Amino acid sequence: MEIFTTKIALKAHLSAFSSKDKTIGFVPTMGALHEGHLTLIEYSKRATDITVCSIFVNPTQFNDPADLEKYPRPIEKDVALLQSVNCDVLFLPTVEEMYPPNDEPWFFDLGRLDKIWEGAKRPGHYQGVTQVVYKLFDIVKPSIAFFGQKDFQQCMVIQYMVDKLHLPLRLQMVDTVRDADGLAKSSRNVRLSSNGRKQALSLSKALFMIKQAFEKGTGPLQAKEEALSFLDKVEGVELEYFAICNPSDLSEIDRKQQDLRPLVVILAAWVDGVRLIDNIVLK
Ligand code: AMP
C-alpha cells in the first residue's frame, strides 16, 4: 500500500491510472477503522481497479470540540488493517493540507436535509461533511465512492451534492456491519464502558424488534410504540430522535402513510457520554 500525505503527490500517482482508463474506488473515513470500513474497502476492491482510502479527522464537521478532541486516532493499527485487506492507496493529509490558510469559505445549500435529524441536532455538521468530501472527490476523482448505510442521512446528503453539482462519479451505499450481537460497528464504540456497551445494545435491539413486528404484520407506528416502551425501561439511554421515515426524503410518516414501502427507522441517542446513531430499512 502506498501512503500519500500531500494532494499533489496523490494526484500525480492517480493521474497515471485515470489516463489508462482504470477505475478508481474511493472510501473516505476518519480512521479508527473497524470491519464496517474494511467492508467498504472490500466492495471497492471488487468493483474497481484501484482503491483509495482516506483517513482524515475533519475538524469542520465536528460541532462539539470535545468530540473532536476525543476522537480516536490509532493510525498504526489503521495502516496495518488497510494492508490486511490489500488497500492500494492511503491518503493521510494534515489539517493544513486540507485547509490551507487562504482556503475559500464553504456553504452548500442542502435544503431540508440540513435542517432535519442529524442536520438539526448537529448544526454545521453537513456543511463540514460536504466541504471535505467535495475536496476529497476533487483530489481523488473516483469513479465510484463507497459510503455506509450506518450514516443513512449522510449518504443522502452526498448523493444530493453529487446530483446538484453533476459530479462525474457514482455512489454506492453499503449495508451496516454489526457486531455478532447486533450493535452497529462505530469508531465511537471504543469509548463505551462495558456497562455502556450493554446499554447501547438496546438501540439495535429496538430496531430489530420493529423489523420483526413489522414483518409479522404489525403496523410500523404500533411497532415503534412497542420499541419505545422497551427503550424506556433501559437505564442510561437518552434518545435524541427515533422516527420512522420515508427514505426518499426522511420525512416522518404519519398514520395515513403507514402503507408506504420501503421505510427507514432512524435513531440517535446518548449512551455513556457517547452519541450513537443507527437505522434499519423496512421493506
Ligand atoms: P467514519 O470513519 O465514521 O466517517 O465512516 C467512514 C465511512 O464508513 C462512512 O461511509 C460510514 O458510513 C462507513 N461506516 C461506518 N460505520 C459503518 C458500519 N458499521 N457499517 C458500514 N459502514 C460503516
mmCIF file of C-alpha atoms and ligand atoms in Angstrom:
data_model
loop_
_atom_site.group_PDB
_atom_site.id
_atom_site.type_symbol
_atom_site.label_atom_id
_atom_site.label_comp_id
_atom_site.label_asym_id
_atom_site.label_seq_id
_atom_site.Cartn_x
_atom_site.Cartn_y
_atom_site.Cartn_z
ATOM 1 C CA MET A 1 0.000 0.000 0.000
ATOM 2 C CA GLU A 2 1.308 3.430 -0.914
ATOM 3 C CA ILE A 3 0.760 6.261 1.569
ATOM 4 C CA PHE A 4 0.478 9.899 0.499
ATOM 5 C CA THR A 5 0.201 12.922 2.750
ATOM 6 C CA THR A 6 0.007 15.664 0.103
ATOM 7 C CA LYS A 7 -2.630 16.370 -2.547
ATOM 8 C CA ILE A 8 -0.011 16.961 -5.211
ATOM 9 C CA ALA A 9 1.727 13.602 -4.722
ATOM 10 C CA LEU A 10 -1.562 11.690 -4.600
ATOM 11 C CA LYS A 11 -2.910 13.415 -7.730
ATOM 12 C CA ALA A 12 0.316 12.657 -9.632
ATOM 13 C CA HIS A 13 0.088 8.995 -8.631
ATOM 14 C CA LEU A 14 -3.587 8.665 -9.567
ATOM 15 C CA SER A 15 -3.413 10.557 -12.871
ATOM 16 C CA ALA A 16 -1.368 7.682 -14.308
ATOM 17 C CA PHE A 17 -4.311 5.354 -13.587
ATOM 18 C CA SER A 18 -7.145 7.552 -14.834
ATOM 19 C CA SER A 19 -5.274 8.262 -18.086
ATOM 20 C CA LYS A 20 -5.177 4.484 -18.699
ATOM 21 C CA ASP A 21 -8.956 4.320 -18.252
ATOM 22 C CA LYS A 22 -8.621 2.446 -14.980
ATOM 23 C CA THR A 23 -11.425 2.919 -12.468
ATOM 24 C CA ILE A 24 -10.733 4.430 -9.063
ATOM 25 C CA GLY A 25 -12.723 3.364 -5.994
ATOM 26 C CA PHE A 26 -12.730 5.702 -3.008
ATOM 27 C CA VAL A 27 -13.534 5.149 0.664
ATOM 28 C CA PRO A 28 -13.337 8.313 2.764
ATOM 29 C CA THR A 29 -13.011 7.702 6.528
ATOM 30 C CA MET A 30 -11.997 9.373 9.756
ATOM 31 C CA GLY A 31 -9.908 6.370 10.820
ATOM 32 C CA ALA A 32 -10.206 4.211 13.950
ATOM 33 C CA LEU A 33 -11.036 1.597 11.374
ATOM 34 C CA HIS A 34 -13.270 -1.390 12.025
ATOM 35 C CA GLU A 35 -14.941 -4.085 9.947
ATOM 36 C CA GLY A 36 -17.506 -1.584 8.633
ATOM 37 C CA HIS A 37 -14.764 0.456 6.960
ATOM 38 C CA LEU A 38 -12.954 -2.669 5.781
ATOM 39 C CA THR A 39 -16.147 -3.936 4.161
ATOM 40 C CA LEU A 40 -16.341 -0.703 2.140
ATOM 41 C CA ILE A 41 -12.730 -1.277 1.038
ATOM 42 C CA GLU A 42 -13.592 -4.849 0.016
ATOM 43 C CA TYR A 43 -16.571 -3.621 -2.052
ATOM 44 C CA SER A 44 -14.300 -1.106 -3.743
ATOM 45 C CA LYS A 45 -11.609 -3.715 -4.431
ATOM 46 C CA ARG A 46 -14.179 -5.917 -6.151
ATOM 47 C CA ALA A 47 -15.756 -3.144 -8.224
ATOM 48 C CA THR A 48 -12.782 -1.005 -9.316
ATOM 49 C CA ASP A 49 -9.144 -1.242 -10.470
ATOM 50 C CA ILE A 50 -7.526 0.761 -7.681
ATOM 51 C CA THR A 51 -8.842 1.522 -4.201
ATOM 52 C CA VAL A 52 -8.013 4.709 -2.335
ATOM 53 C CA CYS A 53 -8.888 5.115 1.345
ATOM 54 C CA SER A 54 -8.531 8.444 3.104
ATOM 55 C CA ILE A 55 -8.135 8.919 6.831
ATOM 56 C CA PHE A 56 -8.806 12.465 7.946
ATOM 57 C CA VAL A 57 -10.486 13.555 11.159
ATOM 58 C CA ASN A 58 -12.211 16.540 9.612
ATOM 59 C CA PRO A 59 -12.434 19.388 12.144
ATOM 60 C CA THR A 60 -15.112 21.320 10.215
ATOM 61 C CA GLN A 61 -17.734 18.593 10.668
ATOM 62 C CA PHE A 62 -17.467 18.484 14.467
ATOM 63 C CA ASN A 63 -19.960 20.789 16.113
ATOM 64 C CA ASP A 64 -18.697 19.659 19.541
ATOM 65 C CA PRO A 65 -14.988 20.457 20.204
ATOM 66 C CA ALA A 66 -14.845 17.801 22.968
ATOM 67 C CA ASP A 67 -15.971 15.148 20.464
ATOM 68 C CA LEU A 68 -13.204 16.202 18.044
ATOM 69 C CA GLU A 69 -10.646 16.112 20.851
ATOM 70 C CA LYS A 70 -11.738 12.640 21.995
ATOM 71 C CA TYR A 71 -11.999 11.139 18.518
ATOM 72 C CA PRO A 72 -9.728 8.018 18.481
ATOM 73 C CA ARG A 73 -6.667 8.168 16.173
ATOM 74 C CA PRO A 74 -4.918 4.743 16.235
ATOM 75 C CA ILE A 75 -3.037 5.365 12.977
ATOM 76 C CA GLU A 76 -0.523 2.487 13.134
ATOM 77 C CA LYS A 77 -3.295 -0.029 13.720
ATOM 78 C CA ASP A 78 -5.310 1.539 10.873
ATOM 79 C CA VAL A 79 -2.395 1.197 8.435
ATOM 80 C CA ALA A 80 -1.994 -2.483 9.381
ATOM 81 C CA LEU A 81 -5.736 -3.095 8.887
ATOM 82 C CA LEU A 82 -5.705 -1.450 5.459
ATOM 83 C CA GLN A 83 -2.695 -3.559 4.486
ATOM 84 C CA SER A 84 -4.536 -6.682 5.634
ATOM 85 C CA VAL A 85 -7.308 -6.038 3.051
ATOM 86 C CA ASN A 86 -4.834 -5.013 0.306
ATOM 87 C CA CYS A 87 -5.985 -1.422 0.071
ATOM 88 C CA ASP A 88 -3.889 0.130 -2.727
ATOM 89 C CA VAL A 89 -3.515 3.722 -1.569
ATOM 90 C CA LEU A 90 -3.944 5.582 1.717
ATOM 91 C CA PHE A 91 -4.340 9.352 1.728
ATOM 92 C CA LEU A 92 -3.384 10.750 5.119
ATOM 93 C CA PRO A 93 -3.384 14.548 4.934
ATOM 94 C CA THR A 94 -2.830 17.041 7.746
ATOM 95 C CA VAL A 95 -5.433 19.678 8.621
ATOM 96 C CA GLU A 96 -3.201 22.339 6.976
ATOM 97 C CA GLU A 97 -3.034 20.269 3.778
ATOM 98 C CA MET A 98 -6.831 20.118 3.553
ATOM 99 C CA TYR A 99 -7.483 23.639 4.843
ATOM 100 C CA PRO A 100 -4.674 25.967 3.729
ATOM 101 C CA PRO A 101 -4.749 29.491 5.207
ATOM 102 C CA ASN A 102 -6.135 31.034 2.009
ATOM 103 C CA ASP A 103 -8.972 28.476 1.756
ATOM 104 C CA GLU A 104 -12.326 29.680 0.391
ATOM 105 C CA PRO A 105 -15.247 29.692 2.836
ATOM 106 C CA TRP A 106 -17.768 26.928 2.130
ATOM 107 C CA PHE A 107 -21.538 26.908 2.073
ATOM 108 C CA PHE A 108 -23.588 24.345 0.205
ATOM 109 C CA ASP A 109 -27.367 24.664 0.234
ATOM 110 C CA LEU A 110 -28.722 21.268 1.235
ATOM 111 C CA GLY A 111 -32.290 22.491 1.677
ATOM 112 C CA ARG A 112 -34.367 20.477 4.140
ATOM 113 C CA LEU A 113 -31.694 17.789 4.531
ATOM 114 C CA ASP A 114 -29.585 20.187 6.597
ATOM 115 C CA LYS A 115 -32.485 21.088 8.877
ATOM 116 C CA ILE A 116 -33.808 17.679 9.952
ATOM 117 C CA TRP A 117 -32.495 14.891 12.228
ATOM 118 C CA GLU A 118 -28.666 14.943 12.163
ATOM 119 C CA GLY A 119 -28.752 18.316 10.403
ATOM 120 C CA ALA A 120 -30.902 19.813 13.180
ATOM 121 C CA LYS A 121 -29.083 18.149 16.071
ATOM 122 C CA ARG A 122 -25.580 18.877 14.762
ATOM 123 C CA PRO A 123 -25.686 22.374 13.247
ATOM 124 C CA GLY A 124 -22.985 22.825 10.618
ATOM 125 C CA HIS A 125 -22.140 19.109 10.542
ATOM 126 C CA TYR A 126 -23.234 18.519 6.934
ATOM 127 C CA GLN A 127 -21.577 21.733 5.795
ATOM 128 C CA GLY A 128 -18.305 20.282 7.109
ATOM 129 C CA VAL A 129 -19.052 16.873 5.585
ATOM 130 C CA THR A 130 -19.845 18.255 2.130
ATOM 131 C CA GLN A 131 -16.853 20.600 2.319
ATOM 132 C CA VAL A 132 -14.362 17.825 2.986
ATOM 133 C CA VAL A 133 -15.986 15.243 0.703
ATOM 134 C CA TYR A 134 -16.069 17.747 -2.177
ATOM 135 C CA LYS A 135 -12.359 18.472 -1.649
ATOM 136 C CA LEU A 136 -11.540 14.754 -1.456
ATOM 137 C CA PHE A 137 -13.563 13.939 -4.603
ATOM 138 C CA ASP A 138 -11.721 16.741 -6.394
ATOM 139 C CA ILE A 139 -8.337 15.278 -5.414
ATOM 140 C CA VAL A 140 -9.086 11.559 -5.914
ATOM 141 C CA LYS A 141 -11.519 11.874 -8.856
ATOM 142 C CA PRO A 142 -13.108 8.498 -8.091
ATOM 143 C CA SER A 143 -15.262 6.501 -10.484
ATOM 144 C CA ILE A 144 -17.205 5.087 -7.526
ATOM 145 C CA ALA A 145 -17.252 6.298 -3.909
ATOM 146 C CA PHE A 146 -18.428 3.962 -1.161
ATOM 147 C CA PHE A 147 -20.410 5.070 1.906
ATOM 148 C CA GLY A 148 -22.032 3.105 4.738
ATOM 149 C CA GLN A 149 -25.788 2.867 5.304
ATOM 150 C CA LYS A 150 -24.921 3.331 9.001
ATOM 151 C CA ASP A 151 -24.855 7.069 8.146
ATOM 152 C CA PHE A 152 -28.074 6.994 6.128
ATOM 153 C CA GLN A 153 -28.682 10.739 6.067
ATOM 154 C CA GLN A 154 -25.038 11.351 5.140
ATOM 155 C CA CYS A 155 -25.486 9.090 2.082
ATOM 156 C CA MET A 156 -28.482 11.225 1.075
ATOM 157 C CA VAL A 157 -26.531 14.439 1.599
ATOM 158 C CA ILE A 158 -23.612 13.261 -0.546
ATOM 159 C CA GLN A 159 -25.958 11.982 -3.278
ATOM 160 C CA TYR A 160 -27.719 15.376 -3.225
ATOM 161 C CA MET A 161 -24.373 17.167 -3.682
ATOM 162 C CA VAL A 162 -23.268 14.804 -6.461
ATOM 163 C CA ASP A 163 -26.574 15.369 -8.299
ATOM 164 C CA LYS A 164 -26.667 19.155 -7.784
ATOM 165 C CA LEU A 165 -23.070 19.673 -8.905
ATOM 166 C CA HIS A 166 -23.228 16.977 -11.624
ATOM 167 C CA LEU A 167 -20.091 15.372 -10.213
ATOM 168 C CA PRO A 168 -18.892 12.621 -12.567
ATOM 169 C CA LEU A 169 -18.965 9.685 -10.160
ATOM 170 C CA ARG A 170 -21.284 7.041 -8.803
ATOM 171 C CA LEU A 171 -22.067 6.474 -5.128
ATOM 172 C CA GLN A 172 -22.576 3.049 -3.659
ATOM 173 C CA MET A 173 -24.233 2.583 -0.289
ATOM 174 C CA VAL A 174 -23.044 -0.486 1.650
ATOM 175 C CA ASP A 175 -25.112 -2.261 4.365
ATOM 176 C CA THR A 176 -24.309 -1.559 8.007
ATOM 177 C CA VAL A 177 -21.818 -4.008 9.503
ATOM 178 C CA ARG A 178 -22.693 -5.090 13.049
ATOM 179 C CA ASP A 179 -21.081 -6.964 15.907
ATOM 180 C CA ALA A 180 -22.410 -10.519 16.318
ATOM 181 C CA ASP A 181 -24.948 -9.305 18.911
ATOM 182 C CA GLY A 182 -26.289 -6.578 16.599
ATOM 183 C CA LEU A 183 -24.528 -3.407 17.787
ATOM 184 C CA ALA A 184 -23.630 -1.303 14.749
ATOM 185 C CA LYS A 185 -19.853 -1.020 14.433
ATOM 186 C CA SER A 186 -18.689 2.511 15.095
ATOM 187 C CA SER A 187 -15.351 4.171 15.817
ATOM 188 C CA ARG A 188 -17.041 5.706 18.859
ATOM 189 C CA ASN A 189 -17.870 2.296 20.407
ATOM 190 C CA VAL A 190 -14.340 2.084 21.884
ATOM 191 C CA ARG A 191 -15.365 4.934 24.205
ATOM 192 C CA LEU A 192 -18.180 2.854 25.753
ATOM 193 C CA SER A 193 -17.594 1.195 29.143
ATOM 194 C CA SER A 194 -18.685 -2.446 29.344
ATOM 195 C CA ASN A 195 -21.931 -1.345 31.005
ATOM 196 C CA GLY A 196 -22.365 1.395 28.370
ATOM 197 C CA ARG A 197 -21.930 -1.168 25.633
ATOM 198 C CA LYS A 198 -24.721 -3.298 27.156
ATOM 199 C CA GLN A 199 -26.972 -0.236 27.254
ATOM 200 C CA ALA A 200 -26.042 0.693 23.669
ATOM 201 C CA LEU A 201 -27.070 -2.760 22.511
ATOM 202 C CA SER A 202 -30.675 -1.868 23.325
ATOM 203 C CA LEU A 203 -30.647 0.530 20.336
ATOM 204 C CA SER A 204 -30.094 -2.150 17.704
ATOM 205 C CA LYS A 205 -32.415 -4.440 19.687
ATOM 206 C CA ALA A 206 -35.162 -1.821 19.388
ATOM 207 C CA LEU A 207 -34.588 -1.563 15.629
ATOM 208 C CA PHE A 208 -34.706 -5.337 15.202
ATOM 209 C CA MET A 209 -37.858 -5.505 17.362
ATOM 210 C CA ILE A 210 -39.558 -3.113 14.947
ATOM 211 C CA LYS A 211 -38.372 -5.077 11.914
ATOM 212 C CA GLN A 212 -39.610 -8.361 13.379
ATOM 213 C CA ALA A 213 -43.005 -6.976 14.416
ATOM 214 C CA PHE A 214 -43.364 -5.248 11.037
ATOM 215 C CA GLU A 215 -42.593 -8.480 9.171
ATOM 216 C CA LYS A 216 -45.289 -10.247 11.215
ATOM 217 C CA GLY A 217 -47.827 -7.648 10.111
ATOM 218 C CA THR A 218 -47.801 -5.109 12.959
ATOM 219 C CA GLY A 219 -48.253 -1.558 11.659
ATOM 220 C CA PRO A 220 -44.981 0.430 11.650
ATOM 221 C CA LEU A 221 -46.181 3.071 14.141
ATOM 222 C CA GLN A 222 -47.523 0.428 16.530
ATOM 223 C CA ALA A 223 -44.175 -1.438 16.241
ATOM 224 C CA LYS A 224 -42.390 1.807 17.056
ATOM 225 C CA GLU A 225 -44.521 2.343 20.188
ATOM 226 C CA GLU A 226 -43.570 -1.153 21.401
ATOM 227 C CA ALA A 227 -39.864 -0.493 20.774
ATOM 228 C CA LEU A 228 -40.109 2.861 22.561
ATOM 229 C CA SER A 229 -41.655 1.295 25.648
ATOM 230 C CA PHE A 230 -38.795 -1.278 25.633
ATOM 231 C CA LEU A 231 -36.202 1.528 25.402
ATOM 232 C CA ASP A 232 -37.979 3.465 28.148
ATOM 233 C CA LYS A 233 -37.075 0.696 30.576
ATOM 234 C CA VAL A 234 -33.367 0.683 29.670
ATOM 235 C CA GLU A 235 -31.327 2.817 32.035
ATOM 236 C CA GLY A 236 -28.713 5.196 30.641
ATOM 237 C CA VAL A 237 -30.142 5.606 27.128
ATOM 238 C CA GLU A 238 -31.198 9.116 26.228
ATOM 239 C CA LEU A 239 -32.873 9.284 22.826
ATOM 240 C CA GLU A 240 -32.347 12.372 20.661
ATOM 241 C CA TYR A 241 -34.693 11.174 17.963
ATOM 242 C CA PHE A 242 -36.351 7.941 16.951
ATOM 243 C CA ALA A 243 -38.535 8.077 13.857
ATOM 244 C CA ILE A 244 -39.991 6.069 11.018
ATOM 245 C CA CYS A 245 -39.419 7.902 7.772
ATOM 246 C CA ASN A 246 -39.867 7.872 4.050
ATOM 247 C CA PRO A 247 -36.327 7.008 2.851
ATOM 248 C CA SER A 248 -36.607 9.259 -0.190
ATOM 249 C CA ASP A 249 -36.749 12.497 1.838
ATOM 250 C CA LEU A 250 -36.532 11.425 5.510
ATOM 251 C CA SER A 251 -39.938 12.909 6.290
ATOM 252 C CA GLU A 252 -41.554 11.210 9.290
ATOM 253 C CA ILE A 253 -44.571 9.112 8.350
ATOM 254 C CA ASP A 254 -47.968 9.699 9.935
ATOM 255 C CA ARG A 255 -50.920 7.323 10.410
ATOM 256 C CA LYS A 256 -52.090 7.824 6.803
ATOM 257 C CA GLN A 257 -48.692 6.851 5.346
ATOM 258 C CA GLN A 258 -48.250 3.536 7.102
ATOM 259 C CA ASP A 259 -48.593 1.534 3.888
ATOM 260 C CA LEU A 260 -45.600 3.263 2.299
ATOM 261 C CA ARG A 261 -42.719 0.877 1.375
ATOM 262 C CA PRO A 262 -39.790 0.902 1.945
ATOM 263 C CA LEU A 263 -39.468 2.745 5.236
ATOM 264 C CA VAL A 264 -36.409 3.620 7.281
ATOM 265 C CA VAL A 265 -36.255 3.720 11.068
ATOM 266 C CA ILE A 266 -33.619 6.187 12.226
ATOM 267 C CA LEU A 267 -32.350 6.963 15.707
ATOM 268 C CA ALA A 268 -29.738 8.931 17.606
ATOM 269 C CA ALA A 269 -29.051 8.504 21.309
ATOM 270 C CA TRP A 270 -26.599 9.335 24.049
ATOM 271 C CA VAL A 271 -25.235 6.363 25.956
ATOM 272 C CA ASP A 272 -22.421 6.590 28.493
ATOM 273 C CA GLY A 273 -21.444 10.065 27.252
ATOM 274 C CA VAL A 274 -21.195 8.824 23.632
ATOM 275 C CA ARG A 275 -23.544 9.876 20.842
ATOM 276 C CA LEU A 276 -24.587 6.915 18.683
ATOM 277 C CA ILE A 277 -26.715 6.653 15.545
ATOM 278 C CA ASP A 278 -28.273 3.634 13.860
ATOM 279 C CA ASN A 279 -31.038 2.796 11.379
ATOM 280 C CA ILE A 280 -32.815 -0.091 9.711
ATOM 281 C CA VAL A 281 -34.743 -0.315 6.447
ATOM 282 C CA LEU A 282 -38.204 -1.961 6.426
ATOM 283 C CA LYS A 283 -39.142 -3.363 3.046
HETATM 284 P P1 AMP B 1 -16.371 7.397 9.526
HETATM 285 O O1 AMP B 1 -14.940 6.977 9.649
HETATM 286 O O2 AMP B 1 -17.188 7.103 10.741
HETATM 287 O O3 AMP B 1 -16.533 8.774 8.983
HETATM 288 O O4 AMP B 1 -17.001 6.438 8.420
HETATM 289 C C1 AMP B 1 -16.430 6.312 7.154
HETATM 290 C C2 AMP B 1 -17.363 5.507 6.279
HETATM 291 O O5 AMP B 1 -17.570 4.224 6.871
HETATM 292 C C3 AMP B 1 -18.755 6.153 6.159
HETATM 293 O O6 AMP B 1 -19.205 5.971 4.827
HETATM 294 C C4 AMP B 1 -19.572 5.372 7.134
HETATM 295 O O7 AMP B 1 -20.946 5.336 6.810
HETATM 296 C C5 AMP B 1 -18.954 3.988 6.975
HETATM 297 N N1 AMP B 1 -19.260 3.164 8.159
HETATM 298 C C6 AMP B 1 -19.085 3.492 9.465
HETATM 299 N N2 AMP B 1 -19.542 2.510 10.252
HETATM 300 C C7 AMP B 1 -20.028 1.546 9.437
HETATM 301 C C8 AMP B 1 -20.648 0.272 9.643
HETATM 302 N N3 AMP B 1 -20.863 -0.197 10.866
HETATM 303 N N4 AMP B 1 -21.016 -0.439 8.560
HETATM 304 C C9 AMP B 1 -20.811 0.040 7.297
HETATM 305 N N5 AMP B 1 -20.222 1.219 7.033
HETATM 306 C C10 AMP B 1 -19.846 1.961 8.079
#
